[in-house]
Protein backbone atom coordinates (compact mmCIF):
# COMPACT_ATOMS: atom_id res chain seq x y z
CA UNK A 1 85.87 19.42 3.04
CA UNK A 2 85.57 20.68 6.85
CA UNK A 3 88.56 23.01 6.22
CA UNK A 4 87.11 24.33 3.01
CA UNK A 5 83.74 24.89 4.49
CA UNK A 6 85.26 26.86 7.49
CA UNK A 7 86.86 29.15 5.41
CA UNK A 8 83.78 29.66 3.20
CA UNK A 9 81.75 30.78 6.11
CA UNK A 10 84.46 33.11 7.29
CA UNK A 11 84.17 34.76 3.78
CA UNK A 12 80.81 35.36 3.38
CA UNK A 13 80.98 36.80 7.54
CA UNK A 14 83.69 38.70 6.58
CA UNK A 15 81.71 40.00 2.58
CA UNK A 16 78.42 40.43 4.82
CA UNK A 17 80.27 42.84 7.38
CA UNK A 18 82.10 44.71 5.33
CA UNK A 19 79.80 45.31 2.23
CA UNK A 20 76.00 44.35 3.08
CA UNK A 21 75.76 46.33 6.28
CA UNK A 22 72.57 48.32 4.95
CA UNK A 23 69.46 47.31 3.74
CA UNK A 24 69.53 49.95 0.59
CA UNK A 25 72.38 47.77 -0.21
CA UNK A 26 70.11 45.03 -0.73
CA UNK A 27 67.74 46.93 -2.59
CA UNK A 28 70.09 48.20 -4.55
CA UNK A 29 71.13 44.36 -5.16
CA UNK A 30 67.82 43.77 -6.43
CA UNK A 31 66.99 46.81 -8.48
CA UNK A 32 70.02 47.38 -10.67
CA UNK A 33 69.84 44.09 -12.15
CA UNK A 34 66.16 44.27 -12.49
CA UNK A 35 66.51 47.72 -14.37
CA UNK A 36 68.97 46.30 -16.78
CA UNK A 37 66.44 43.39 -17.34
CA UNK A 38 63.55 45.75 -18.22
CA UNK A 39 65.84 48.56 -19.92
CA UNK A 40 66.82 45.97 -22.44
CA UNK A 41 63.68 44.21 -23.00
CA UNK A 42 62.01 47.67 -23.59
CA UNK A 43 65.01 48.31 -26.09
CA UNK A 44 63.72 45.35 -28.37
CA UNK A 45 60.00 47.00 -28.39
CA UNK A 46 60.83 50.10 -31.57
CA UNK A 47 61.70 47.41 -33.83
CA UNK A 48 60.16 44.19 -35.53
CA UNK A 49 59.26 41.86 -33.23
CA UNK A 50 56.83 39.21 -35.29
CA UNK A 51 58.01 36.09 -37.11
CA UNK A 52 59.05 38.04 -40.24
CA UNK A 53 61.84 39.63 -37.81
CA UNK A 54 65.64 38.96 -38.79
CA UNK A 55 66.12 38.57 -34.81
CA UNK A 56 63.39 35.22 -35.37
CA UNK A 57 66.35 33.81 -37.49
CA UNK A 58 68.41 33.14 -34.20
CA UNK A 59 66.25 33.56 -31.44
CA UNK A 60 62.28 32.53 -30.88
CA UNK A 61 61.09 35.44 -30.59
CA UNK A 62 57.83 34.61 -28.14
CA UNK A 63 60.86 33.41 -25.54
CA UNK A 64 62.46 36.99 -25.75
CA UNK A 65 61.78 37.90 -22.24
CA UNK A 66 63.10 34.16 -20.90
CA UNK A 67 66.33 35.13 -23.07
CA UNK A 68 66.62 38.19 -21.20
CA UNK A 69 65.83 36.98 -17.85
CA UNK A 70 68.36 33.85 -17.84
CA UNK A 71 71.02 35.98 -19.26
CA UNK A 72 71.09 38.51 -17.25
CA UNK A 73 70.67 35.81 -14.45
CA UNK A 74 74.06 34.50 -15.65
CA UNK A 75 75.67 38.07 -16.00
CA UNK A 76 74.85 38.85 -12.38
CA UNK A 77 76.34 35.57 -11.42
CA UNK A 78 79.63 36.47 -13.16
CA UNK A 79 79.56 39.87 -12.78
CA UNK A 80 79.23 40.06 -9.04
CA UNK A 81 82.74 38.31 -8.57
CA UNK A 82 84.50 40.92 -11.28
CA UNK A 83 83.26 43.54 -8.69
CA UNK A 84 84.83 41.15 -5.98
CA UNK A 85 87.58 40.99 -6.92
CA UNK A 86 88.00 44.75 -8.20
CA UNK A 87 87.29 45.07 -4.14
CA UNK A 88 90.89 43.70 -3.51
CA UNK A 89 92.30 46.95 -4.70
CA UNK A 90 90.44 48.01 -0.86
CA UNK A 91 92.61 45.56 0.73
CA UNK A 92 95.67 47.27 -0.22
CA UNK A 93 94.18 50.66 0.95
CA UNK A 94 93.18 49.29 4.42
CA UNK A 95 96.54 47.25 4.79
CA UNK A 96 94.07 44.25 5.46
CA UNK A 97 96.15 42.55 2.24
CA UNK A 98 99.08 41.13 4.99
CA UNK A 99 96.44 39.10 6.68
CA UNK A 100 95.69 37.31 3.51
CA UNK A 101 99.53 36.16 3.43
CA UNK A 102 99.87 36.05 7.00
CA UNK A 103 96.86 33.62 7.62
CA UNK A 104 97.65 29.89 8.20
CA UNK A 105 95.02 29.02 5.79
CA UNK A 106 95.65 27.86 1.65
CA UNK A 107 95.68 30.71 0.02
CA UNK A 108 93.71 29.18 -2.94
CA UNK A 109 91.02 27.88 -0.59
CA UNK A 110 90.65 31.33 0.63
CA UNK A 111 90.75 32.83 -3.45
CA UNK A 112 87.32 29.89 -3.58
CA UNK A 113 86.15 30.82 -0.42
CA UNK A 114 86.05 35.05 -1.05
CA UNK A 115 84.63 33.64 -4.17
CA UNK A 116 81.95 31.30 -3.54
CA UNK A 117 81.04 34.25 0.03
CA UNK A 118 80.35 37.15 -2.23
CA UNK A 119 78.53 34.86 -4.98
CA UNK A 120 76.16 33.39 -1.99
CA UNK A 121 75.56 36.91 -0.47
CA UNK A 122 75.27 39.00 -4.12
CA UNK A 123 72.96 36.69 -6.25
CA UNK A 124 70.07 35.09 -3.71
CA UNK A 125 67.95 38.45 -4.95
CA UNK A 126 67.84 38.39 -8.26
CA UNK A 127 67.55 34.91 -8.77
CA UNK A 128 64.09 35.41 -6.35
CA UNK A 129 63.49 38.55 -8.32
CA UNK A 130 63.66 36.24 -11.66
CA UNK A 131 61.85 33.36 -10.14
CA UNK A 132 58.82 36.03 -9.77
CA UNK A 133 59.31 37.16 -13.12
CA UNK A 134 58.95 34.12 -14.67
CA UNK A 135 55.08 33.62 -12.88
CA UNK A 136 54.37 37.29 -13.32
CA UNK A 137 54.77 37.27 -17.17
CA UNK A 138 53.21 34.04 -17.27
CA UNK A 139 56.03 31.96 -18.93
CA UNK A 140 56.50 29.37 -16.05
CA UNK A 141 54.96 27.21 -18.41
CA UNK A 142 57.89 27.18 -20.79
CA UNK A 143 60.54 26.61 -17.89
CA UNK A 144 61.93 22.94 -17.54
CA UNK A 145 61.47 23.04 -13.69
CA UNK A 146 63.34 19.63 -12.95
CA UNK A 147 66.21 21.28 -14.60
CA UNK A 148 66.51 24.40 -12.59
CA UNK A 149 68.91 22.66 -9.27
CA UNK A 150 70.91 21.25 -12.57
CA UNK A 151 71.34 25.14 -13.40
CA UNK A 152 71.83 26.40 -10.53
CA UNK A 153 75.06 24.28 -9.98
CA UNK A 154 76.25 24.92 -13.11
CA UNK A 155 76.27 28.93 -12.81
CA UNK A 156 77.75 28.57 -9.13
CA UNK A 157 80.40 26.04 -10.09
CA UNK A 158 81.56 27.84 -13.19
CA UNK A 159 81.41 31.15 -11.53
CA UNK A 160 83.21 30.40 -8.49
CA UNK A 161 86.04 28.99 -10.64
CA UNK A 162 86.08 32.70 -12.70
CA UNK A 163 85.45 34.02 -9.57
CA UNK A 164 88.72 32.58 -8.08
CA UNK A 165 90.69 33.21 -11.13
CA UNK A 166 90.00 37.28 -10.87
CA UNK A 167 90.44 37.03 -7.12
CA UNK A 168 94.32 36.05 -7.78
CA UNK A 169 94.63 38.53 -10.42
CA UNK A 170 93.79 41.55 -8.33
CA UNK A 171 95.97 40.33 -5.15
CA UNK A 172 98.90 40.38 -6.99
CA UNK A 173 98.10 43.73 -9.00
CA UNK A 174 99.29 46.89 -8.37
CA UNK A 175 96.57 48.10 -10.63
CA UNK A 176 94.06 46.01 -12.43
CA UNK A 177 91.99 48.09 -12.18
CA UNK A 178 91.40 48.56 -16.34
CA UNK A 179 90.69 44.76 -15.76
CA UNK A 180 87.33 45.68 -15.01
CA UNK A 181 86.38 48.32 -17.12
CA UNK A 182 87.97 45.38 -19.47
CA UNK A 183 85.69 42.73 -18.48
CA UNK A 184 82.43 44.54 -17.31
CA UNK A 185 80.68 45.66 -20.63
CA UNK A 186 82.47 43.32 -22.79
CA UNK A 187 81.26 40.59 -20.94
CA UNK A 188 77.44 41.89 -21.14
CA UNK A 189 77.34 42.62 -24.78
CA UNK A 190 79.54 39.69 -26.12
CA UNK A 191 78.43 36.44 -24.20
CA UNK A 192 74.96 36.53 -25.59
CA UNK A 193 73.20 38.21 -22.30
CA UNK A 194 71.38 40.41 -24.79
CA UNK A 195 71.79 39.18 -28.21
CA UNK A 196 72.17 35.88 -29.21
CA UNK A 197 76.08 35.14 -29.90
CA UNK A 198 75.29 33.75 -33.64
CA UNK A 199 74.16 37.31 -34.74
CA UNK A 200 77.89 39.06 -34.17
CA UNK A 201 80.63 38.94 -37.21
CA UNK A 202 83.02 36.17 -36.98
CA UNK A 203 85.23 38.79 -34.92
CA UNK A 204 82.32 39.44 -32.48
CA UNK A 205 82.60 35.64 -31.81
CA UNK A 206 85.67 35.37 -31.14
CA UNK A 207 85.34 37.59 -28.61
CA UNK A 208 82.70 35.80 -27.62
CA UNK A 209 84.45 32.57 -26.78
CA UNK A 210 86.76 33.95 -24.44
CA UNK A 211 84.25 34.11 -21.80
CA UNK A 212 82.98 31.35 -20.23
CA UNK A 213 79.67 32.76 -19.88
CA UNK A 214 79.00 32.18 -23.07
CA UNK A 215 79.26 28.59 -22.79
CA UNK A 216 77.05 28.91 -19.70
CA UNK A 217 73.92 30.94 -21.04
CA UNK A 218 74.36 28.55 -24.12
CA UNK A 219 74.08 25.52 -21.52
CA UNK A 220 71.51 27.32 -19.04
CA UNK A 221 69.04 28.20 -22.31
CA UNK A 222 69.06 24.43 -23.25
CA UNK A 223 68.28 23.23 -19.90
CA UNK A 224 65.45 26.00 -19.12
CA UNK A 225 64.51 26.12 -22.46
CA UNK A 226 65.22 23.94 -24.76
CA UNK A 227 64.14 20.46 -25.34
CA UNK A 228 67.25 18.87 -26.41
CA UNK A 229 68.46 15.27 -24.91
CA UNK A 230 71.81 15.07 -22.92
CA UNK A 231 73.92 13.96 -25.43
CA UNK A 232 73.14 16.67 -27.59
CA UNK A 233 74.52 19.04 -24.04
CA UNK A 234 77.86 16.84 -24.30
CA UNK A 235 79.89 19.30 -26.98
CA UNK A 236 78.75 22.41 -24.89
CA UNK A 237 79.48 20.99 -21.71
CA UNK A 238 82.59 19.53 -23.09
CA UNK A 239 83.34 23.04 -24.01
CA UNK A 240 82.99 24.89 -20.61
CA UNK A 241 84.84 22.01 -18.71
CA UNK A 242 87.63 22.83 -21.02
CA UNK A 243 87.85 26.50 -19.94
CA UNK A 244 87.39 26.34 -16.70
CA UNK A 245 90.09 23.29 -16.75
CA UNK A 246 92.03 26.33 -18.11
CA UNK A 247 90.99 28.64 -15.37
CA UNK A 248 91.84 26.45 -12.91
CA UNK A 249 95.75 25.68 -13.90
CA UNK A 250 96.73 29.48 -14.40
CA UNK A 251 94.76 30.58 -11.21
CA UNK A 252 97.62 27.15 -9.60
CA UNK A 253 100.29 28.58 -11.67
CA UNK A 254 99.48 32.58 -10.66
CA UNK A 255 99.27 32.01 -6.85
CA UNK A 256 102.27 30.31 -7.04
CA UNK A 257 104.06 31.84 -9.43
CA UNK A 258 103.12 35.32 -7.07
CA UNK A 259 104.24 33.59 -4.21
CA UNK A 260 107.44 32.59 -4.66
CA UNK A 261 108.11 36.26 -5.74
CA UNK A 262 106.81 37.31 -2.35
CA UNK A 263 108.77 34.84 -0.58
CA UNK A 264 112.14 36.04 -2.51
CA UNK A 265 111.47 39.57 -2.69
CA UNK A 266 108.97 40.90 0.05
CA UNK A 267 106.81 42.36 -2.70
CA UNK A 268 103.64 40.85 -2.68
CA UNK A 269 103.49 42.97 -5.78
CA UNK A 270 103.65 40.61 -9.03
CA UNK A 271 102.73 42.57 -11.62
């Protein structure tokens, strides 16, 4: 554990020095997600938001602001790790990619340390904004506050496993930039960030259930806004655990395969 913590702290420091060296960056970490939330919220305003609305079949209209707020909170957790993995390409450009291979530290520890380090640095400000927004919009009484620590644990563990998997993909690819485009916007649309997954056609639901964020948001919303018993969350928690185990399996498999390929050929590009 001490070993992992030391790697985590090193990656957090590296991330801070490389990417968060200016106060304006922290401003963008708040203003950009906040604008996304406000834009999504007011995009609903021109439409019928009464109980007769078709949307009312899938979501409680009076909870729309909380639905969007929790959606974007989860999205920021996952999106910032897509961006972090994409920055692996800059490691190649700057010539520091070799340091990851030459370090005596475990590569898998570095991958997850990098994911966790970037996550902590990137999401704390929007998390604080979400907390303040709940009180400003007068919805604090609708939140089940004793579930908030559990929600943060679910979000953090899920996002770090997701980020470690993406880091491995981007680390051993010459150009995986297309994945940034494929994952960023589709994840925001199909994972239920702005619209309930139940509103999608069958093919849309099929895409939605590819993303771990879909399961995470379902659990987070039930924990924060629902009035469900714990046994009712067994199914979604089991599905989330299943997809996270699949990501862990492929993370270890790809990393092992890529390292063996590098040792045999001297080439750090697997694909």
